mmCIF file of C-alpha atoms in Angstrom:
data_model
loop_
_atom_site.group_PDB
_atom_site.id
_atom_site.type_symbol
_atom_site.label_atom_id
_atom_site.label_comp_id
_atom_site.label_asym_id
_atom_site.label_seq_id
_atom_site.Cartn_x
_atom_site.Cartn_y
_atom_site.Cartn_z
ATOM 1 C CA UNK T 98 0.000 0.000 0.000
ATOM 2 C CA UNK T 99 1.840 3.011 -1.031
ATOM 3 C CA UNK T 100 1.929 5.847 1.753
ATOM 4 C CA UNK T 101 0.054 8.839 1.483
ATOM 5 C CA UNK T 102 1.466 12.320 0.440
ATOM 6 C CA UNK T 103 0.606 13.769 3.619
ATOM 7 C CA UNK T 104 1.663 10.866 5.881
ATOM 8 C CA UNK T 105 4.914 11.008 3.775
ATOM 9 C CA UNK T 106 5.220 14.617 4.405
ATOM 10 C CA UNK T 107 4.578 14.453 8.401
ATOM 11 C CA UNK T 108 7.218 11.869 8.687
ATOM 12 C CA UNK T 109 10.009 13.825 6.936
ATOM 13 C CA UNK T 110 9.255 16.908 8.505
ATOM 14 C CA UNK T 111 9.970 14.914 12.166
ATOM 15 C CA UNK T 112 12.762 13.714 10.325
ATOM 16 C CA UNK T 113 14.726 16.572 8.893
ATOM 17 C CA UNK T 114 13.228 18.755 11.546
ATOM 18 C CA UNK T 115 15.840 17.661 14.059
ATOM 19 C CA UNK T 116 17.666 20.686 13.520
ATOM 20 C CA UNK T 117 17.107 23.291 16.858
ATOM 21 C CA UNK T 118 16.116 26.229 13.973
ATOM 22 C CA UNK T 119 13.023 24.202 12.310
ATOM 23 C CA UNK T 120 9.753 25.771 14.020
ATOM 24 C CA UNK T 121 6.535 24.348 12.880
ATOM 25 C CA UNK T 122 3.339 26.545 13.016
ATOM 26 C CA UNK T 123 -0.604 25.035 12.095
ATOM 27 C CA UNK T 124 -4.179 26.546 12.260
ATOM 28 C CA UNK T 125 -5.551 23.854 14.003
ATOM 29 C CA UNK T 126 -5.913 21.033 11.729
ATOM 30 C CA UNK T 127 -2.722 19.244 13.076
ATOM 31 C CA UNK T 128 -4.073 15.856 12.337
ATOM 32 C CA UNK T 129 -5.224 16.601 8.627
ATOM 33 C CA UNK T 130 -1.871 18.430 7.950
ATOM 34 C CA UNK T 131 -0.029 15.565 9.846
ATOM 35 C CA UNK T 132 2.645 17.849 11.386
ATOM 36 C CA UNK T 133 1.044 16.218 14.194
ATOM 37 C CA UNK T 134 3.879 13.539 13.837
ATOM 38 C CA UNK T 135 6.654 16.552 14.350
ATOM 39 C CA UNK T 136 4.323 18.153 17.672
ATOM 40 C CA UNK T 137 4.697 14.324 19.063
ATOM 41 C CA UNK T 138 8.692 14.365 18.275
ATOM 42 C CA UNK T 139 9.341 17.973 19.222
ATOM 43 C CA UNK T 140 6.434 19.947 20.991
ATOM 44 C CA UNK T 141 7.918 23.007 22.251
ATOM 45 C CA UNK T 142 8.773 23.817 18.636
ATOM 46 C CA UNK T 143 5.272 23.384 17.289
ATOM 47 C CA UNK T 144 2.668 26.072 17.533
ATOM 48 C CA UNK T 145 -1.067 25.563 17.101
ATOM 49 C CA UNK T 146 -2.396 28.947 15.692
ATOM 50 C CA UNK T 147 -6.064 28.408 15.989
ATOM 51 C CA UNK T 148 -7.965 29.067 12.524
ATOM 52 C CA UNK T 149 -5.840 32.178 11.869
ATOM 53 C CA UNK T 150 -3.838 31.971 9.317
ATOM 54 C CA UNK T 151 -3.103 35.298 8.514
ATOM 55 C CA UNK T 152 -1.689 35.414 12.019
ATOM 56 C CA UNK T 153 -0.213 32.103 11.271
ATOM 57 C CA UNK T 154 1.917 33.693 8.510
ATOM 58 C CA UNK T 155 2.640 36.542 10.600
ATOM 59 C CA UNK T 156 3.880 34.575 12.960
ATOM 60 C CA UNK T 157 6.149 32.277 10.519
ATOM 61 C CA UNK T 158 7.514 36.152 9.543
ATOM 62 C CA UNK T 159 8.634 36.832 12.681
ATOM 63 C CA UNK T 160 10.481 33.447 13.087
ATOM 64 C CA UNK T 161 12.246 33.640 10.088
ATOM 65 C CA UNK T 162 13.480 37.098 11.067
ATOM 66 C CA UNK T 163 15.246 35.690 13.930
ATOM 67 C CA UNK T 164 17.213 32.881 11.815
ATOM 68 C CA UNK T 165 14.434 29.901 12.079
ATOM 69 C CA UNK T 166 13.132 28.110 9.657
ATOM 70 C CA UNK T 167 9.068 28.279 9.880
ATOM 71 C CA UNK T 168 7.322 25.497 8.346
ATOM 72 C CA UNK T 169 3.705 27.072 7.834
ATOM 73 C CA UNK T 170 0.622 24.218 7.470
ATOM 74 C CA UNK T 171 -2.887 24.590 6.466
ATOM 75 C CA UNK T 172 -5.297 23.768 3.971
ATOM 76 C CA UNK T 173 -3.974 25.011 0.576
ATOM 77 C CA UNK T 174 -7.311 26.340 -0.257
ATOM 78 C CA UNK T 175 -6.996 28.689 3.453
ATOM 79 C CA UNK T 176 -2.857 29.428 2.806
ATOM 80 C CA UNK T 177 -3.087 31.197 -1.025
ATOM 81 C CA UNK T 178 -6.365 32.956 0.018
ATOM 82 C CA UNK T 179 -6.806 34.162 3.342
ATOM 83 C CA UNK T 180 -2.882 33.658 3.932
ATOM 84 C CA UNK T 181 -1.961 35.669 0.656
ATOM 85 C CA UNK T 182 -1.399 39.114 1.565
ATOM 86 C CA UNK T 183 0.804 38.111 4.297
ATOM 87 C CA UNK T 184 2.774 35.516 1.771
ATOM 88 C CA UNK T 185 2.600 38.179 -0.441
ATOM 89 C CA UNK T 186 4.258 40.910 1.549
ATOM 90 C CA UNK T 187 6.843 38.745 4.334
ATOM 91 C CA UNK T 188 7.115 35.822 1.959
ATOM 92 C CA UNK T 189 7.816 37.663 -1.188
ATOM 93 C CA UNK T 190 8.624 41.573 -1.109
ATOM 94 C CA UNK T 191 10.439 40.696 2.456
ATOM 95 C CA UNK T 192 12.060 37.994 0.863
ATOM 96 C CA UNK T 193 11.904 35.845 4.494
ATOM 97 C CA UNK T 194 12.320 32.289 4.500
ATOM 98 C CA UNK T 195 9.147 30.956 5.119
ATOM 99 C CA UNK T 196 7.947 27.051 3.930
ATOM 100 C CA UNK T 197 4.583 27.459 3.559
ATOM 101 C CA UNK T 198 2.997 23.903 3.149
ATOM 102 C CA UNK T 199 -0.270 23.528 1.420
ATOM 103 C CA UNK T 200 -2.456 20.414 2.239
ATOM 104 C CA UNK T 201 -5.098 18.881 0.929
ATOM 105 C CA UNK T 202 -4.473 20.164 -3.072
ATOM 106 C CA UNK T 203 -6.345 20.123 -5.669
ATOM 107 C CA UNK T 204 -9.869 18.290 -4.705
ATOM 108 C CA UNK T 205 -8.235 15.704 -2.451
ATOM 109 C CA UNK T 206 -10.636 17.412 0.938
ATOM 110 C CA UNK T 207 -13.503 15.756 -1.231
ATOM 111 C CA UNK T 208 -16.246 15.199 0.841
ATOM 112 C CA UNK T 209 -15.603 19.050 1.901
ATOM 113 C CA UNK T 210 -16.379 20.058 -1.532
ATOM 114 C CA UNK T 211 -15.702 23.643 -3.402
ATOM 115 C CA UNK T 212 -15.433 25.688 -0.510
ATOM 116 C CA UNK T 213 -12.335 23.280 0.547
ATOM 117 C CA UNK T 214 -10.788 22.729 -3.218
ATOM 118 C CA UNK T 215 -7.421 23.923 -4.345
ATOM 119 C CA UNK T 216 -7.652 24.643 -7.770
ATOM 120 C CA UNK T 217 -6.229 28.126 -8.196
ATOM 121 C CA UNK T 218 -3.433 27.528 -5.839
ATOM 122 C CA UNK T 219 -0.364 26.956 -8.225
ATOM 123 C CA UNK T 220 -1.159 30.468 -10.272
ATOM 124 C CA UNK T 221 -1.871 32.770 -7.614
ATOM 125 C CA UNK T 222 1.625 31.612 -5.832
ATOM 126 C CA UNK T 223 3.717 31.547 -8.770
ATOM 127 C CA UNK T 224 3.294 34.786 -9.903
ATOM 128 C CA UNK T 225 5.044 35.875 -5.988
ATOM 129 C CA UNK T 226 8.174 37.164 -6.830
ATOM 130 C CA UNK T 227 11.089 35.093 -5.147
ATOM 131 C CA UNK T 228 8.662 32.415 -4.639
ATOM 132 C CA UNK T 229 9.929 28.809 -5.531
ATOM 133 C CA UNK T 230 6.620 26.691 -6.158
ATOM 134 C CA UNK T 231 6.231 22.324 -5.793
ATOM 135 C CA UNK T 232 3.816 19.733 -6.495
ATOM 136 C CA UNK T 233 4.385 16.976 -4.995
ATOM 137 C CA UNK T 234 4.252 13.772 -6.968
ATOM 138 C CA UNK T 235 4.967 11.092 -4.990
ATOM 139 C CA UNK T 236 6.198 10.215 -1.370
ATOM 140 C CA UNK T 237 9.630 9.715 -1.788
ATOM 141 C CA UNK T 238 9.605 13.331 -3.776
ATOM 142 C CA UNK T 239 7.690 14.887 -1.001
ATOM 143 C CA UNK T 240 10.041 13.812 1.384
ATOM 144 C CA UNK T 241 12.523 15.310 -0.541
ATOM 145 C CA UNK T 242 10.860 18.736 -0.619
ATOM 146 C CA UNK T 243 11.070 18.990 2.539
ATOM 147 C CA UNK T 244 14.718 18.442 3.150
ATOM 148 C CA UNK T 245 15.388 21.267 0.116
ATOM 149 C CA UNK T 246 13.179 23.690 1.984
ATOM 150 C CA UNK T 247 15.487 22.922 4.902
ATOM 151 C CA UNK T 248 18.420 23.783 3.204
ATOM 152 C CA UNK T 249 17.787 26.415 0.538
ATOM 153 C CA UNK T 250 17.320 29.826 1.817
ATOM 154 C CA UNK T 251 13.813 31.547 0.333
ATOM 155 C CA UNK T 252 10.261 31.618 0.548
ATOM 156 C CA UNK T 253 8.488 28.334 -0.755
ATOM 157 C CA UNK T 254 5.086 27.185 -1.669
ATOM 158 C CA UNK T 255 4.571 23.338 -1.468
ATOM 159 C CA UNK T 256 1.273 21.933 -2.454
ATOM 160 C CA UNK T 257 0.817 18.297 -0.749
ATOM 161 C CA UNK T 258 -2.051 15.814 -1.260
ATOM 162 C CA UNK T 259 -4.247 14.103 1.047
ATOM 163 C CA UNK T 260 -4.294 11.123 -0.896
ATOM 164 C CA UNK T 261 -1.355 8.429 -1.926
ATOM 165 C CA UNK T 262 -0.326 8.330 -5.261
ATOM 166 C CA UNK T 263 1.523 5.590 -7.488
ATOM 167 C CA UNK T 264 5.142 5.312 -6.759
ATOM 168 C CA UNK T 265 7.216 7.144 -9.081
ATOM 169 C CA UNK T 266 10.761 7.219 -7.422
ATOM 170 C CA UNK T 267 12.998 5.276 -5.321
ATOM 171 C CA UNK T 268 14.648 7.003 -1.671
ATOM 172 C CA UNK T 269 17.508 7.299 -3.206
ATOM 173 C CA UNK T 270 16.638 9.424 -6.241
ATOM 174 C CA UNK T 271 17.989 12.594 -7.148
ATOM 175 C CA UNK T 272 15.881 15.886 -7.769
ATOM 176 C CA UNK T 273 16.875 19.247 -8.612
ATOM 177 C CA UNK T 274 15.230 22.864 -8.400
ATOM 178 C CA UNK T 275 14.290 23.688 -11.953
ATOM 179 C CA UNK T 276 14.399 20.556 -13.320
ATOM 180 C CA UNK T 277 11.534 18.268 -14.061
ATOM 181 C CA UNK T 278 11.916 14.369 -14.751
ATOM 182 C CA UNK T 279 11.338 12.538 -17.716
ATOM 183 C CA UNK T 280 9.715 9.489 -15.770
ATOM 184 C CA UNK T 281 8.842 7.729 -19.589
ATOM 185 C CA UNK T 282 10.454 8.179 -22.785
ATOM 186 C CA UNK T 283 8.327 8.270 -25.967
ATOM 187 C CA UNK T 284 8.540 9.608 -29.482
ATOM 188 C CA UNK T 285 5.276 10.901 -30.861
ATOM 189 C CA UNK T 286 3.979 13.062 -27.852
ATOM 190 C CA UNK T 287 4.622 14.594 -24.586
ATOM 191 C CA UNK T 288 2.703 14.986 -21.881
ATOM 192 C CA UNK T 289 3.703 17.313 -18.992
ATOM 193 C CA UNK T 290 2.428 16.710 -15.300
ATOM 194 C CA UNK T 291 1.971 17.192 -11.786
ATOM 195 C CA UNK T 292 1.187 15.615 -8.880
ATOM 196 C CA UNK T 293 -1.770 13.182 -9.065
ATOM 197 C CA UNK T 294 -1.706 13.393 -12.661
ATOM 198 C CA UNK T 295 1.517 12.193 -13.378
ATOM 199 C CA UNK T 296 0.464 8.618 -12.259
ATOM 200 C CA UNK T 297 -2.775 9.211 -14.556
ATOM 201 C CA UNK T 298 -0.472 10.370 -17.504
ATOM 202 C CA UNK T 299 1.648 6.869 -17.218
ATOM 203 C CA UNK T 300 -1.712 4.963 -17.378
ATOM 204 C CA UNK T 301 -2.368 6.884 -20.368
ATOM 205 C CA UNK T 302 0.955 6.089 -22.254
ATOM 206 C CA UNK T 303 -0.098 2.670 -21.740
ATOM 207 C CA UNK T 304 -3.589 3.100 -23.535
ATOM 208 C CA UNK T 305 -1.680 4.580 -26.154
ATOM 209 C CA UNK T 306 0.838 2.232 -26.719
ATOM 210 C CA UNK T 307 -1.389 -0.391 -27.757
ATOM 211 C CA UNK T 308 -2.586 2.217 -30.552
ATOM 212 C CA UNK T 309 1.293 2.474 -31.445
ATOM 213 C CA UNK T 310 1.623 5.954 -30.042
ATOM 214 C CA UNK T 311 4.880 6.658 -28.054
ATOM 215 C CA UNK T 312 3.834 9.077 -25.031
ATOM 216 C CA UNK T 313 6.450 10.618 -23.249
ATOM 217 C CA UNK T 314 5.976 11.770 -19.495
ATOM 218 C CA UNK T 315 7.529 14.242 -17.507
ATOM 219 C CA UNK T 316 6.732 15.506 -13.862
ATOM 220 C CA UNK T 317 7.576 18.922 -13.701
ATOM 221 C CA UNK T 318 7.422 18.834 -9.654
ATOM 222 C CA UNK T 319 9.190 22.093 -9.785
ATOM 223 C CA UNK T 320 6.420 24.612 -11.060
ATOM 224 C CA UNK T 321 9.100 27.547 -10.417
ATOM 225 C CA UNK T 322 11.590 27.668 -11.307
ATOM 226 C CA UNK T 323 10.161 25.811 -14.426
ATOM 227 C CA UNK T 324 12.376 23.572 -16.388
ATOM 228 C CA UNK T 325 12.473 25.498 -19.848
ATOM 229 C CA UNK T 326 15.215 23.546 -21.369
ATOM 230 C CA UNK T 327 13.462 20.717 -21.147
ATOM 231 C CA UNK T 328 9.525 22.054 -22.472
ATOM 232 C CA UNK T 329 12.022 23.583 -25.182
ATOM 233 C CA UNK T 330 13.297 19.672 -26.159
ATOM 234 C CA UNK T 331 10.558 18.229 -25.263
ATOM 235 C CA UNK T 332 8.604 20.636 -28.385
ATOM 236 C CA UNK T 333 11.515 19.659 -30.603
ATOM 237 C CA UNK T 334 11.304 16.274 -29.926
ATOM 238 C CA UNK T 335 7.891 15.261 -30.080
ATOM 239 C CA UNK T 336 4.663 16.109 -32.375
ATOM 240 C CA UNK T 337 2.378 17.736 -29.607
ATOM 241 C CA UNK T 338 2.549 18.898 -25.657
ATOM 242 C CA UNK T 339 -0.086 18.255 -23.294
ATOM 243 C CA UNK T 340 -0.192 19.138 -20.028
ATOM 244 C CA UNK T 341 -2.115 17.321 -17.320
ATOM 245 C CA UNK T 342 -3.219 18.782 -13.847
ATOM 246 C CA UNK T 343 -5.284 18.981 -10.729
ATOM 247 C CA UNK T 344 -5.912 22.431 -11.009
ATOM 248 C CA UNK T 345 -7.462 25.276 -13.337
ATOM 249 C CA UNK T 346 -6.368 25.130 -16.861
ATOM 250 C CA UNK T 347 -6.185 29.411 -16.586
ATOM 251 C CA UNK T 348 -2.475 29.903 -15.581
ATOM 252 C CA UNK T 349 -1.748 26.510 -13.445
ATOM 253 C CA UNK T 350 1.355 24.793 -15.154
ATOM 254 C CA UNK T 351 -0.099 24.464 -18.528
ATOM 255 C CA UNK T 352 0.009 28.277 -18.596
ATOM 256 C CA UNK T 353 3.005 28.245 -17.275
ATOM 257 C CA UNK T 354 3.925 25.764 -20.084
ATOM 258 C CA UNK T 355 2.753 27.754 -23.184
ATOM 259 C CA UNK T 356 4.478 30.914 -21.764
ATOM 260 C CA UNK T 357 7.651 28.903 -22.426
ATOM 261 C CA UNK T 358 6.409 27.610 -25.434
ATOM 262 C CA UNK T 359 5.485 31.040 -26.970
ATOM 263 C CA UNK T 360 8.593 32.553 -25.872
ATOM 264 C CA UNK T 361 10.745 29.811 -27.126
ATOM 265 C CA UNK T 362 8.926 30.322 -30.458
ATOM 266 C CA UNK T 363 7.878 27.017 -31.273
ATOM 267 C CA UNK T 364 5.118 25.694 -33.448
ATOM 268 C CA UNK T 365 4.019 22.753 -31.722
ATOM 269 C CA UNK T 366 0.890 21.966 -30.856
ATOM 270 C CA UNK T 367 -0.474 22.019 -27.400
ATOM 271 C CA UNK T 368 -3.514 20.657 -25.168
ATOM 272 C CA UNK T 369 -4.678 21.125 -21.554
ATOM 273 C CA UNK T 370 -6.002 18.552 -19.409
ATOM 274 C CA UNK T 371 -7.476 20.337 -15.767
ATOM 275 C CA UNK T 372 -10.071 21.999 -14.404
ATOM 276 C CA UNK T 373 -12.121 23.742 -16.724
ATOM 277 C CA UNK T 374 -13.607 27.213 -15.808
ATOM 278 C CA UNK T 375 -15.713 25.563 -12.942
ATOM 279 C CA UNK T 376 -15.798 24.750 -9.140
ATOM 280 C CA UNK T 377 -15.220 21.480 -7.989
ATOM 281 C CA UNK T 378 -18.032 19.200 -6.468
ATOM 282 C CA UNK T 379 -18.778 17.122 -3.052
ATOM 283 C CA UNK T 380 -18.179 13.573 -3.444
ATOM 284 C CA UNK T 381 -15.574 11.016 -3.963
ATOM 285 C CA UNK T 382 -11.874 11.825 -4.659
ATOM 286 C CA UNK T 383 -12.304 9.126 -7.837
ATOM 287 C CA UNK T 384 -15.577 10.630 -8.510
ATOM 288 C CA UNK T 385 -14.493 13.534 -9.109
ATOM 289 C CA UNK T 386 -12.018 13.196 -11.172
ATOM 290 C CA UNK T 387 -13.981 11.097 -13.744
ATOM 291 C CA UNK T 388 -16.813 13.763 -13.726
ATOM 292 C CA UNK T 389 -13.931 16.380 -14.091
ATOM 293 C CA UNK T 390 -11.893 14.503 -16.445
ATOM 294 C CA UNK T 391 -9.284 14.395 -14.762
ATOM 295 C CA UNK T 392 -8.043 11.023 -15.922
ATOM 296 C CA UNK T 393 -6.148 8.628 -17.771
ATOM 297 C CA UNK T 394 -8.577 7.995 -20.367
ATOM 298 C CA UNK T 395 -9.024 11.915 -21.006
ATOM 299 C CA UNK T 396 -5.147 12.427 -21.165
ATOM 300 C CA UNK T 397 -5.236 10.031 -23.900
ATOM 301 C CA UNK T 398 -7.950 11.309 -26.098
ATOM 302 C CA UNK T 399 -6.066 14.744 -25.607
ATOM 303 C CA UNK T 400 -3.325 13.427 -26.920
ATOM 304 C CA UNK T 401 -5.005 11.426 -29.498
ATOM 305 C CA UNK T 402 -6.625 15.121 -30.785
ATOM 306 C CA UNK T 403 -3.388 17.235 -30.506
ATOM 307 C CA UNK T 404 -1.335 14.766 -33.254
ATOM 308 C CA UNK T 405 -3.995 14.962 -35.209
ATOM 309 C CA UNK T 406 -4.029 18.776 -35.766
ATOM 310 C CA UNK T 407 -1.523 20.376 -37.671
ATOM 311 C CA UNK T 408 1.043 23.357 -36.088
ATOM 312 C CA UNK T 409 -0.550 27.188 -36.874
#
């Protein structure tokens, strides 16, 4: 049974968060966020906020002023909206080093429904100056991200899931900033990923194999600093892009994909597998991601559309 992200997540943070200068702030969902497992391992360095997470941030600001390291945990949905202004101003402008640690992404709180969804998260925080900005993919990569925000100096933005997703990595595998991870090779099309839908985009390249199409994957993890070089080869290489995601197709990382595209000049011909202009639903996590689309089967017939249409 693979682990979930968040269960993967509380675990490292107890782990790497041995270090005296790692503080740990939450708005009292300790349990859901699971740095519950760092409170049990080191109490006096973990601070329940209450459900204020503007104060939460506030908070983190001040710690990182005095040399800590503040890992800041809430629901994603709470820490890009009601958090933002203070992200906005300590994280970015002030240029503090603050971890701030989203749960819950995308539509994995699904029984909590719209007013619990992260689906805008990714574009609101990338466009934070300074701001690096993850999705985590799978548990060994999310207990990676945690050790980088350890040791790299600068506001982050981590978007975590509730759920577990397919294994993807092994512990001892290698990740950079800026650089995303060809996790398939293929010929005829790429598709580009994140998080949940980078196990959905390898189910896909199955589908399509039997069709004699040659899908390429790639988890670009690292949403910013984005890994032009590779979109770039990735365009020359292949007959189409997709990208695949949990989140809004308006500026999530298939915008942040074409912006690379268009500046790189390329005629290559693109698709977009998310969220469409629409809130999410109540229900199951599986549920809603077959009403959505947001599946293997729809990353294929994306793919299936792009190679057939020609480059403008």
């Amino acid at each position: 049974m693979s682990v979930s992200i968040r269960d993967a997540y509380g675990r490292a943070l107890a782990k790497y968060g041995e270090r005296a200068d790692v503080v740990v702030l939450d708005a009292d969902v300790a349990g859901s966020t699971k740095s519950c497992i760092f409170a049990e391992k080191f109490p006096a360095r973990h601070f329940n906020v209450g459900v204020a997470e503007q104060n939460m941030l506030g908070m983190a600001a001040g710690f990182a002023s005095t040399g800590k390291i503040p890992f800041v945990n809430t629901f994603a949905v709470f820490l890009t909206s009601i958090g933002f202004m203070a992200a906005r101003t300590l994280g970015s402008y002030s240029g503090l080093n603050m971890k701030l640690m989203g749960a819950y992404g995308g539509m994995s709180d699904a029984f909590d429904g719209p007013t619990h969804h992260a689906l805008e998260d990714i574009a609101i925080m990338r466009t934070l100056p300074g701001f690096q900005v993850y999705v985590a993919s799978d548990a060994d990569q999310a207990d990676w991200i945690v050790k980088h925000c350890i040791e790299e100096e600068g506001p982050v933005y981590v978007r975590l899931s509730r759920e577990a997703f397919p294994a993807l990595y092994q512990e001892d595998t290698v990740f950079e900033t800026g650089k995303g991870m060809i996790v398939r090779e293929g010929s005829v099309a790429t598709v580009i990923a994140c998080g949940l839908m980078v196990g959905h985009a390898l189910e896909a390249a199955k589908i399509l194999e039997k069709e004699g199409i040659s899908l390429r994957v790639v988890d670009m993890f690292c949403i910013k600093p984005i890994d032009k070089e590779l979109i770039l080869r990735c365009a020359r290489e292949t007959d189409a892009i997709v990208t695949a995601e949990e989140h809004s197709v308006i500026g999530g990382l298939g915008g942040a994909v074409a912006e690379v595209l268009s500046a790189g000049g390329c005629r290559v011909v693109q698709g977009f597998v998310g969220m469409e202009d629409t809130h999410g639903e109540c229900g199951p996590y599986a549920a809603l991601q077959e009403k959505y689309g947001l599946t293997p089967e729809r990353i294929a017939e994306t793919v299936r559309e792009c190679i057939r249409r020609e480059p403008e």
